[in-house]
Amino acid sequence: MRRSTARPSDAPRANSSTTDAGPTTVEDYIRTCSATNDLSAIAALASSRGGLLDDRVRGVAWPKLLGSDALHADAAKVMPDWRALPKHKDEDQVRLDVDRSFIYYPKNESEQQLDRRKGDLSDVITELLRRHPTLCYFQGFHDIVQVILLVLGKDLAVDAVTHLSLLRIRDFMLPSLSPSLAHLALLPAILYSVDTKLCQHLSGTQPFFALAATLTLYAHEIEDYGAIARLFDFFLAEDAVVSVYVFATIILSRRRELFEIPADEPEMLHFTLSKLPKSLDVENMIARAKTLVLEHPPERLPFRAWNKISAYSVLKTTRGLSKPQTLIEGEAFFAKQVTQLDRAQLRQKIRQAIWRYRKPAGGVGLALLIGLVSIWIQKGGVDGTHFNAFRRIWAVFRLLGP
């Protein structure tokens, strides 16, 4: 594996610890992760108590867990220089977010060192977006990337972040927020399965309070580098859905505090839940999340919550994988999700049209129009030809309106 020009030891490290069985030192872990391509063995280490111990271990394990190409720098030689590619529409926002990065870690670095890190962060994100222009940047993405960058260094971070974006957090980089919100819809179902009374107490507030944490894999919320690096061990080793289960464990751990707030004060409940506790026992949180997934798997959640998740969502495409997916697969899933969103948007426009243009004279024709558009959506997808035809037919029906 090609190593980064920025050594993992240059970044701040999480505290080392030992395990009761198997490899017990950083050196043991490095040898184990380097010598095997058995992802289940590496994932087991990452999910076990203490995780991967140190950034030197993560530098070996994370690329393997992500399925990223360690020879990215060599492969880049045959690709166009990303700087010569067209500018991505979101680069101005990237620049603003990068300017306020590296606030909490690394510590004790000079302004010059931090500026260099910010430059690397900007390059990694911008290269990703220019090489994959259909991806949509979201605020907080830089928080995720800075953790990857600190662990892997710039060279390996580019490919790792590409795999992470297309295969693990793809839902967050779509042109609509609705797939991200669909993740949150699992929270009430998890809570209902575990603690019905608490779920009912929170029923007056929507689970949007979990958006900032889950959207950024908690990197925007957790200020301690060791804690967030440890949590990333867990996230990269498990199915994407565990991020939602982690938030459920946080809610359950605050049960007493939440019941002190009246149920008829949803704004206060939302405010409280949107702020994570300053002190989090990450190891206990991970252990409880693992137990929750085993005892209440997403496929068995009430309210048909899992059935409402897109088949192309990362929540389902990462479920139970035995080997990493390829970027080509990730791009294909992304395209199918975009098509689904386009269809949903068109259906919404049709529903709005039914309400606005409901004169009896146009009723039969409108029903016919809706039927034709539905057939197009189901059989032929949504493309420019269909939309143009829809506009021409719709122009006639508008004449029937008030």
Tab-separated table of C-alpha atoms in Angstrom:
chain	number	residue	atom	x	y	z
A	1	MET	CA	0.000	0.000	0.000
A	2	ARG	CA	1.310	3.423	-0.890
A	3	ARG	CA	1.698	5.509	2.246
A	4	SER	CA	0.673	9.135	2.537
A	5	THR	CA	3.301	11.848	2.318
A	6	ALA	CA	1.787	13.170	5.552
A	7	ARG	CA	2.455	10.504	8.163
A	8	PRO	CA	-0.413	9.426	10.447
A	9	SER	CA	1.858	10.253	13.372
A	10	ASP	CA	1.662	13.915	12.322
A	11	ALA	CA	-2.013	13.944	13.274
A	12	PRO	CA	-3.315	13.827	16.855
A	13	ARG	CA	-3.886	10.297	18.097
A	14	ALA	CA	-6.611	8.655	20.069
A	15	ASN	CA	-5.506	7.050	23.306
A	16	SER	CA	-4.186	3.505	23.057
A	17	SER	CA	-5.708	0.683	25.066
A	18	THR	CA	-5.542	-3.103	25.205
A	19	THR	CA	-7.988	-5.907	24.559
A	20	ASP	CA	-8.450	-9.184	26.407
A	21	ALA	CA	-7.804	-11.422	23.398
A	22	GLY	CA	-6.105	-11.267	20.034
A	23	PRO	CA	-3.738	-8.416	19.185
A	24	THR	CA	-3.040	-6.231	22.205
A	25	THR	CA	-0.620	-3.547	21.040
A	26	VAL	CA	-0.571	-0.977	18.265
A	27	GLU	CA	2.166	-2.959	16.524
A	28	ASP	CA	0.093	-6.162	16.756
A	29	TYR	CA	-2.897	-4.392	15.268
A	30	ILE	CA	-0.844	-2.955	12.410
A	31	ARG	CA	0.589	-6.386	11.585
A	32	THR	CA	-2.844	-8.000	11.737
A	33	CYS	CA	-4.542	-5.386	9.542
A	34	SER	CA	-1.645	-5.289	7.080
A	35	ALA	CA	-1.439	-9.060	6.697
A	36	THR	CA	-5.096	-9.779	6.006
A	37	ASN	CA	-7.715	-8.853	3.456
A	38	ASP	CA	-10.383	-10.469	5.629
A	39	LEU	CA	-12.605	-7.453	6.128
A	40	SER	CA	-14.706	-9.200	8.743
A	41	ALA	CA	-11.589	-9.639	10.899
A	42	ILE	CA	-10.616	-5.976	10.514
A	43	ALA	CA	-14.205	-4.890	11.148
A	44	ALA	CA	-14.298	-7.015	14.302
A	45	LEU	CA	-11.227	-5.217	15.611
A	46	ALA	CA	-12.703	-1.816	14.716
A	47	SER	CA	-15.970	-2.630	16.502
A	48	SER	CA	-14.403	-4.222	19.556
A	49	ARG	CA	-13.848	-2.291	22.761
A	50	GLY	CA	-11.140	0.307	22.197
A	51	GLY	CA	-11.457	0.096	18.434
A	52	LEU	CA	-8.306	0.437	16.337
A	53	LEU	CA	-6.316	2.010	19.174
A	54	ASP	CA	-4.236	4.496	17.190
A	55	ASP	CA	-4.073	6.450	13.949
A	56	ARG	CA	-1.210	4.288	12.720
A	57	VAL	CA	-3.585	1.314	12.771
A	58	ARG	CA	-6.358	3.351	11.202
A	59	GLY	CA	-4.004	4.354	8.412
A	60	VAL	CA	-3.899	0.685	7.421
A	61	ALA	CA	-7.434	-0.385	8.324
A	62	TRP	CA	-9.663	2.468	7.154
A	63	PRO	CA	-8.753	2.262	3.438
A	64	LYS	CA	-9.434	-1.476	3.529
A	65	LEU	CA	-12.778	-1.031	5.277
A	66	LEU	CA	-13.750	1.607	2.710
A	67	GLY	CA	-12.474	-0.434	-0.216
A	68	SER	CA	-10.477	2.561	-1.342
A	69	ASP	CA	-7.548	2.284	-3.727
A	70	ALA	CA	-4.313	2.781	-1.824
A	71	LEU	CA	-2.578	3.498	-5.118
A	72	HIS	CA	-4.718	6.557	-5.765
A	73	ALA	CA	-1.700	8.785	-6.303
A	74	ASP	CA	-0.425	6.455	-9.063
A	75	ALA	CA	-3.878	6.154	-10.624
A	76	ALA	CA	-4.231	9.937	-10.600
A	77	LYS	CA	-1.287	10.179	-12.973
A	78	VAL	CA	-3.439	8.838	-15.828
A	79	MET	CA	-6.413	11.055	-14.952
A	80	PRO	CA	-6.742	14.717	-15.886
A	81	ASP	CA	-5.451	17.157	-13.319
A	82	TRP	CA	-8.483	17.967	-11.199
A	83	ARG	CA	-7.485	21.635	-11.161
A	84	ALA	CA	-8.159	21.779	-14.919
A	85	LEU	CA	-11.681	20.361	-14.527
A	86	PRO	CA	-14.758	22.630	-14.534
A	87	LYS	CA	-15.546	24.337	-11.255
A	88	HIS	CA	-18.243	22.694	-9.144
A	89	LYS	CA	-21.284	24.782	-8.269
A	90	ASP	CA	-20.730	24.330	-4.519
A	91	GLU	CA	-17.104	25.441	-4.301
A	92	ASP	CA	-17.906	28.833	-2.809
A	93	GLN	CA	-19.623	27.136	0.134
A	94	VAL	CA	-16.687	24.736	0.471
A	95	ARG	CA	-14.355	27.713	0.798
A	96	LEU	CA	-16.478	29.242	3.556
A	97	ASP	CA	-16.637	25.987	5.510
A	98	VAL	CA	-12.927	25.227	5.149
A	99	ASP	CA	-12.128	28.652	6.604
A	100	ARG	CA	-13.802	27.599	9.854
A	101	SER	CA	-12.334	24.079	10.048
A	102	PHE	CA	-9.843	22.579	12.528
A	103	ILE	CA	-11.347	24.528	15.428
A	104	TYR	CA	-11.086	21.856	18.145
A	105	TYR	CA	-8.249	19.708	16.827
A	106	PRO	CA	-5.382	19.296	16.171
A	107	LYS	CA	-4.151	21.227	19.168
A	108	ASN	CA	-0.926	23.178	19.610
A	109	GLU	CA	-0.334	23.852	15.938
A	110	SER	CA	0.788	27.173	14.495
A	111	GLU	CA	-1.342	29.286	12.192
A	112	GLN	CA	0.936	28.291	9.338
A	113	GLN	CA	0.416	24.586	10.035
A	114	LEU	CA	-3.347	25.034	10.295
A	115	ASP	CA	-3.417	27.007	7.051
A	116	ARG	CA	-1.577	24.157	5.343
A	117	ARG	CA	-4.133	21.682	6.684
A	118	LYS	CA	-6.971	23.896	5.452
A	119	GLY	CA	-5.380	23.997	2.029
A	120	ASP	CA	-5.203	20.195	1.975
A	121	LEU	CA	-8.814	19.962	3.140
A	122	SER	CA	-9.965	22.299	0.379
A	123	ASP	CA	-8.032	20.316	-2.229
A	124	VAL	CA	-9.477	16.951	-1.130
A	125	ILE	CA	-13.079	18.191	-1.188
A	126	THR	CA	-12.699	20.154	-4.411
A	127	GLU	CA	-11.055	17.249	-6.232
A	128	LEU	CA	-13.895	14.968	-5.175
A	129	LEU	CA	-16.550	17.389	-6.400
A	130	ARG	CA	-14.847	18.154	-9.707
A	131	ARG	CA	-14.281	14.496	-10.505
A	132	HIS	CA	-17.838	13.637	-9.458
A	133	PRO	CA	-19.832	16.775	-10.342
A	134	THR	CA	-23.239	15.163	-9.712
A	135	LEU	CA	-22.466	14.972	-5.989
A	136	CYS	CA	-23.932	17.825	-3.977
A	137	TYR	CA	-21.855	19.301	-1.164
A	138	PHE	CA	-23.586	19.790	2.181
A	139	GLN	CA	-22.535	21.968	5.084
A	140	GLY	CA	-20.733	19.789	7.592
A	141	PHE	CA	-19.161	17.535	4.976
A	142	HIS	CA	-15.868	19.271	5.719
A	143	ASP	CA	-16.127	18.052	9.330
A	144	ILE	CA	-16.156	14.458	8.089
A	145	VAL	CA	-13.323	14.995	5.635
A	146	GLN	CA	-11.045	16.662	8.170
A	147	VAL	CA	-11.148	13.518	10.331
A	148	ILE	CA	-10.252	11.325	7.340
A	149	LEU	CA	-7.518	13.780	6.358
A	150	LEU	CA	-5.933	13.826	9.820
A	151	VAL	CA	-5.787	10.042	9.913
A	152	LEU	CA	-4.754	9.208	6.358
A	153	GLY	CA	-2.989	12.292	5.042
A	154	LYS	CA	-3.823	14.030	1.781
A	155	ASP	CA	-2.735	11.347	-0.686
A	156	LEU	CA	-4.852	8.536	0.729
A	157	ALA	CA	-7.674	10.804	1.867
A	158	VAL	CA	-8.812	11.660	-1.672
A	159	ASP	CA	-9.704	8.092	-2.608
A	160	ALA	CA	-10.992	7.248	0.851
A	161	VAL	CA	-13.333	10.253	0.837
A	162	THR	CA	-14.512	9.335	-2.665
A	163	HIS	CA	-15.462	5.842	-1.511
A	164	LEU	CA	-17.049	7.197	1.650
A	165	SER	CA	-19.116	9.702	-0.358
A	166	LEU	CA	-20.423	7.294	-2.978
A	167	LEU	CA	-20.798	4.194	-0.843
A	168	ARG	CA	-21.428	5.233	2.774
A	169	ILE	CA	-22.979	8.736	2.864
A	170	ARG	CA	-24.325	8.933	-0.694
A	171	ASP	CA	-27.845	9.777	0.530
A	172	PHE	CA	-26.538	13.028	2.003
A	173	MET	CA	-25.006	14.156	-1.311
A	174	LEU	CA	-28.142	13.918	-3.421
A	175	PRO	CA	-29.866	17.044	-4.810
A	176	SER	CA	-32.614	16.755	-2.183
A	177	LEU	CA	-32.637	16.545	1.610
A	178	SER	CA	-35.510	14.042	1.646
A	179	PRO	CA	-33.304	10.883	1.618
A	180	SER	CA	-31.402	12.245	4.625
A	181	LEU	CA	-34.643	12.910	6.455
A	182	ALA	CA	-35.757	9.365	5.653
A	183	HIS	CA	-32.897	8.126	7.850
A	184	LEU	CA	-34.316	10.086	10.779
A	185	ALA	CA	-37.738	8.511	10.311
A	186	LEU	CA	-36.257	5.299	11.723
A	187	LEU	CA	-35.663	6.936	15.115
A	188	PRO	CA	-39.269	6.884	16.379
A	189	ALA	CA	-39.568	3.251	15.306
A	190	ILE	CA	-36.402	2.294	17.213
A	191	LEU	CA	-37.534	4.189	20.306
A	192	TYR	CA	-41.010	2.656	20.153
A	193	SER	CA	-39.465	-0.819	20.047
A	194	VAL	CA	-37.287	-0.172	23.094
A	195	ASP	CA	-39.185	2.355	25.225
A	196	THR	CA	-42.755	3.008	24.114
A	197	LYS	CA	-43.414	5.498	26.916
A	198	LEU	CA	-40.418	7.636	25.965
A	199	CYS	CA	-41.374	7.482	22.297
A	200	GLN	CA	-44.862	8.731	23.128
A	201	HIS	CA	-43.401	11.505	25.275
A	202	LEU	CA	-41.383	12.731	22.277
A	203	SER	CA	-44.168	12.267	19.730
A	204	GLY	CA	-44.879	15.985	19.561
A	205	THR	CA	-41.505	16.732	17.996
A	206	GLN	CA	-40.116	15.543	14.680
A	207	PRO	CA	-36.706	13.796	14.700
A	208	PHE	CA	-35.049	16.660	12.818
A	209	PHE	CA	-33.050	17.281	16.000
A	210	ALA	CA	-30.779	14.404	14.925
A	211	LEU	CA	-29.981	15.814	11.484
A	212	ALA	CA	-26.744	17.686	12.257
A	213	ALA	CA	-25.245	14.719	14.094
A	214	THR	CA	-26.188	11.948	11.668
A	215	LEU	CA	-25.491	14.046	8.553
A	216	THR	CA	-21.885	14.644	9.644
A	217	LEU	CA	-21.287	11.243	11.279
A	218	TYR	CA	-21.167	13.213	14.555
A	219	ALA	CA	-17.983	15.022	13.477
A	220	HIS	CA	-19.752	18.380	13.743
A	221	GLU	CA	-20.970	17.630	17.269
A	222	ILE	CA	-18.093	15.820	19.004
A	223	GLU	CA	-15.172	18.092	19.864
A	224	ASP	CA	-12.738	15.461	21.145
A	225	TYR	CA	-10.532	13.979	18.429
A	226	GLY	CA	-10.012	10.632	20.166
A	227	ALA	CA	-13.756	10.174	20.575
A	228	ILE	CA	-14.658	10.989	16.971
A	229	ALA	CA	-11.834	8.857	15.560
A	230	ARG	CA	-13.041	5.945	17.712
A	231	LEU	CA	-16.596	6.467	16.506
A	232	PHE	CA	-15.407	6.457	12.889
A	233	ASP	CA	-13.788	3.052	13.537
A	234	PHE	CA	-17.254	1.772	14.367
A	235	PHE	CA	-19.065	3.503	11.511
A	236	LEU	CA	-16.634	2.284	8.846
A	237	ALA	CA	-16.820	-1.280	10.174
A	238	GLU	CA	-20.611	-1.538	10.336
A	239	ASP	CA	-23.674	-0.961	8.180
A	240	ALA	CA	-24.546	2.680	7.539
A	241	VAL	CA	-27.721	2.367	9.611
A	242	VAL	CA	-25.741	2.159	12.881
A	243	SER	CA	-25.393	5.949	12.873
A	244	VAL	CA	-29.140	6.220	13.511
A	245	TYR	CA	-28.992	3.582	16.236
A	246	VAL	CA	-26.201	5.530	17.936
A	247	PHE	CA	-28.464	8.555	18.179
A	248	ALA	CA	-31.208	6.336	19.590
A	249	THR	CA	-28.845	5.245	22.367
A	250	ILE	CA	-28.102	8.887	23.157
A	251	ILE	CA	-31.830	9.616	23.483
A	252	LEU	CA	-32.378	6.556	25.677
A	253	SER	CA	-29.477	7.562	27.935
A	254	ARG	CA	-31.182	10.933	28.542
A	255	ARG	CA	-34.548	9.428	29.512
A	256	ARG	CA	-34.765	11.017	32.961
A	257	GLU	CA	-33.734	14.444	31.652
A	258	LEU	CA	-36.297	14.287	28.832
A	259	PHE	CA	-39.176	13.331	31.126
A	260	GLU	CA	-38.451	16.431	33.197
A	261	ILE	CA	-39.541	18.472	30.153
A	262	PRO	CA	-43.338	18.452	29.636
A	263	ALA	CA	-44.532	16.682	26.510
A	264	ASP	CA	-46.519	19.794	25.572
A	265	GLU	CA	-43.269	21.742	25.144
A	266	PRO	CA	-41.998	20.206	21.882
A	267	GLU	CA	-39.780	23.205	21.142
A	268	MET	CA	-37.846	22.667	24.385
A	269	LEU	CA	-37.602	18.931	23.727
A	270	HIS	CA	-36.278	19.637	20.243
A	271	PHE	CA	-33.737	22.125	21.556
A	272	THR	CA	-32.527	19.703	24.218
A	273	LEU	CA	-32.199	16.772	21.833
A	274	SER	CA	-30.423	18.826	19.179
A	275	LYS	CA	-27.530	19.462	21.595
A	276	LEU	CA	-25.486	16.378	22.415
A	277	PRO	CA	-24.246	16.028	25.996
A	278	LYS	CA	-20.762	17.458	26.406
A	279	SER	CA	-19.557	14.248	28.017
A	280	LEU	CA	-20.246	11.123	25.983
A	281	ASP	CA	-19.126	7.625	26.910
A	282	VAL	CA	-18.338	6.578	23.343
A	283	GLU	CA	-17.462	2.967	24.205
A	284	ASN	CA	-20.717	2.471	26.080
A	285	MET	CA	-22.617	4.220	23.282
A	286	ILE	CA	-21.125	1.876	20.675
A	287	ALA	CA	-21.828	-1.208	22.787
A	288	ARG	CA	-25.459	-0.184	23.318
A	289	ALA	CA	-25.920	0.596	19.619
A	290	LYS	CA	-24.618	-2.861	18.672
A	291	THR	CA	-27.063	-4.431	21.097
A	292	LEU	CA	-29.936	-2.364	19.742
A	293	VAL	CA	-29.219	-3.437	16.167
A	294	LEU	CA	-29.123	-7.088	17.195
A	295	GLU	CA	-32.275	-6.969	19.316
A	296	HIS	CA	-34.238	-4.587	17.079
A	297	PRO	CA	-32.866	-4.935	13.523
A	298	PRO	CA	-34.159	-2.389	11.009
A	299	GLU	CA	-36.043	-5.066	9.070
A	300	ARG	CA	-38.222	-5.726	12.135
A	301	LEU	CA	-38.938	-2.146	13.170
A	302	PRO	CA	-42.624	-1.164	13.555
A	303	PHE	CA	-44.649	1.202	11.369
A	304	ARG	CA	-43.109	-0.388	8.237
A	305	ALA	CA	-40.290	2.085	8.779
A	306	TRP	CA	-37.692	0.011	6.924
A	307	ASN	CA	-39.996	-0.574	3.954
A	308	LYS	CA	-40.192	3.181	3.415
A	309	ILE	CA	-36.434	3.425	2.849
A	310	SER	CA	-35.357	3.443	-0.799
A	311	ALA	CA	-33.850	0.202	-2.068
A	312	TYR	CA	-30.935	2.313	-3.340
A	313	SER	CA	-30.303	4.077	-0.024
A	314	VAL	CA	-26.962	3.440	1.673
A	315	LEU	CA	-28.973	2.132	4.605
A	316	LYS	CA	-29.935	-0.869	2.480
A	317	THR	CA	-27.033	-1.172	0.034
A	318	THR	CA	-24.520	-1.480	2.906
A	319	ARG	CA	-26.669	-3.883	4.915
A	320	GLY	CA	-24.932	-7.207	5.484
A	321	LEU	CA	-22.162	-6.668	2.918
A	322	SER	CA	-19.352	-9.206	2.904
A	323	LYS	CA	-17.069	-7.171	0.635
A	324	PRO	CA	-16.751	-3.501	-0.325
A	325	GLN	CA	-18.736	-2.182	-3.246
A	326	THR	CA	-17.101	-0.454	-6.187
A	327	LEU	CA	-17.363	3.200	-7.129
A	328	ILE	CA	-19.187	2.143	-10.303
A	329	GLU	CA	-21.858	0.500	-8.142
A	330	GLY	CA	-22.070	3.615	-5.995
A	331	GLU	CA	-22.521	5.845	-9.039
A	332	ALA	CA	-25.239	3.536	-10.357
A	333	PHE	CA	-27.098	3.662	-7.036
A	334	PHE	CA	-26.739	7.450	-7.028
A	335	ALA	CA	-28.268	7.714	-10.526
A	336	LYS	CA	-31.191	5.492	-9.527
A	337	GLN	CA	-31.816	7.585	-6.431
A	338	VAL	CA	-31.828	10.767	-8.526
A	339	THR	CA	-34.390	9.168	-10.850
A	340	GLN	CA	-36.541	8.260	-7.851
A	341	LEU	CA	-36.374	11.840	-6.602
A	342	ASP	CA	-37.342	13.179	-10.039
A	343	ARG	CA	-40.332	10.843	-10.138
A	344	ALA	CA	-41.394	11.863	-6.641
A	345	GLN	CA	-41.116	15.532	-7.613
A	346	LEU	CA	-43.260	14.980	-10.690
A	347	ARG	CA	-45.887	13.120	-8.668
A	348	GLN	CA	-45.981	16.037	-6.240
A	349	LYS	CA	-46.535	18.468	-9.119
A	350	ILE	CA	-49.376	16.300	-10.394
A	351	ARG	CA	-51.022	16.220	-6.963
A	352	GLN	CA	-50.766	19.991	-6.745
A	353	ALA	CA	-52.211	20.284	-10.243
A	354	ILE	CA	-55.196	18.104	-9.328
A	355	TRP	CA	-56.022	20.516	-6.542
A	356	ARG	CA	-55.497	23.703	-8.519
A	357	TYR	CA	-57.175	22.641	-11.767
A	358	ARG	CA	-60.181	20.657	-10.684
A	359	LYS	CA	-63.015	22.181	-12.807
A	360	PRO	CA	-65.480	19.482	-13.889
A	361	ALA	CA	-64.944	20.299	-17.571
A	362	GLY	CA	-61.341	19.232	-17.339
A	363	GLY	CA	-61.824	16.352	-14.937
A	364	VAL	CA	-61.843	13.504	-17.421
A	365	GLY	CA	-59.001	14.913	-19.490
A	366	LEU	CA	-56.953	15.614	-16.378
A	367	ALA	CA	-57.429	12.038	-15.231
A	368	LEU	CA	-56.237	10.857	-18.632
A	369	LEU	CA	-53.202	13.152	-18.423
A	370	ILE	CA	-52.286	11.831	-14.998
A	371	GLY	CA	-52.622	8.264	-16.235
A	372	LEU	CA	-50.321	8.932	-19.181
A	373	VAL	CA	-47.705	10.623	-17.019
A	374	SER	CA	-47.840	7.743	-14.521
A	375	ILE	CA	-47.160	5.250	-17.305
A	376	TRP	CA	-44.214	7.341	-18.471
A	377	ILE	CA	-42.817	7.455	-14.965
A	378	GLN	CA	-43.166	3.714	-14.383
A	379	LYS	CA	-41.929	2.437	-17.739
A	380	GLY	CA	-39.722	5.038	-19.299
A	381	GLY	CA	-38.330	6.990	-16.417
A	382	VAL	CA	-38.267	10.779	-16.430
A	383	ASP	CA	-36.344	12.536	-19.148
A	384	GLY	CA	-36.472	15.749	-21.112
A	385	THR	CA	-38.805	14.344	-23.770
A	386	HIS	CA	-41.396	13.365	-21.195
A	387	PHE	CA	-41.229	16.689	-19.416
A	388	ASN	CA	-41.566	18.599	-22.698
A	389	ALA	CA	-44.568	16.521	-23.690
A	390	PHE	CA	-46.066	17.058	-20.271
A	391	ARG	CA	-45.615	20.824	-20.594
A	392	ARG	CA	-47.331	20.928	-24.005
A	393	ILE	CA	-50.312	18.895	-22.812
A	394	TRP	CA	-50.473	20.814	-19.566
A	395	ALA	CA	-50.608	24.122	-21.412
A	396	VAL	CA	-53.948	23.017	-22.850
A	397	PHE	CA	-55.384	22.047	-19.481
A	398	ARG	CA	-54.328	25.333	-17.929
A	399	LEU	CA	-56.869	26.986	-20.236
A	400	LEU	CA	-59.546	25.052	-18.356
A	401	GLY	CA	-58.430	26.473	-15.049
A	402	PRO	CA	-59.906	29.466	-13.223
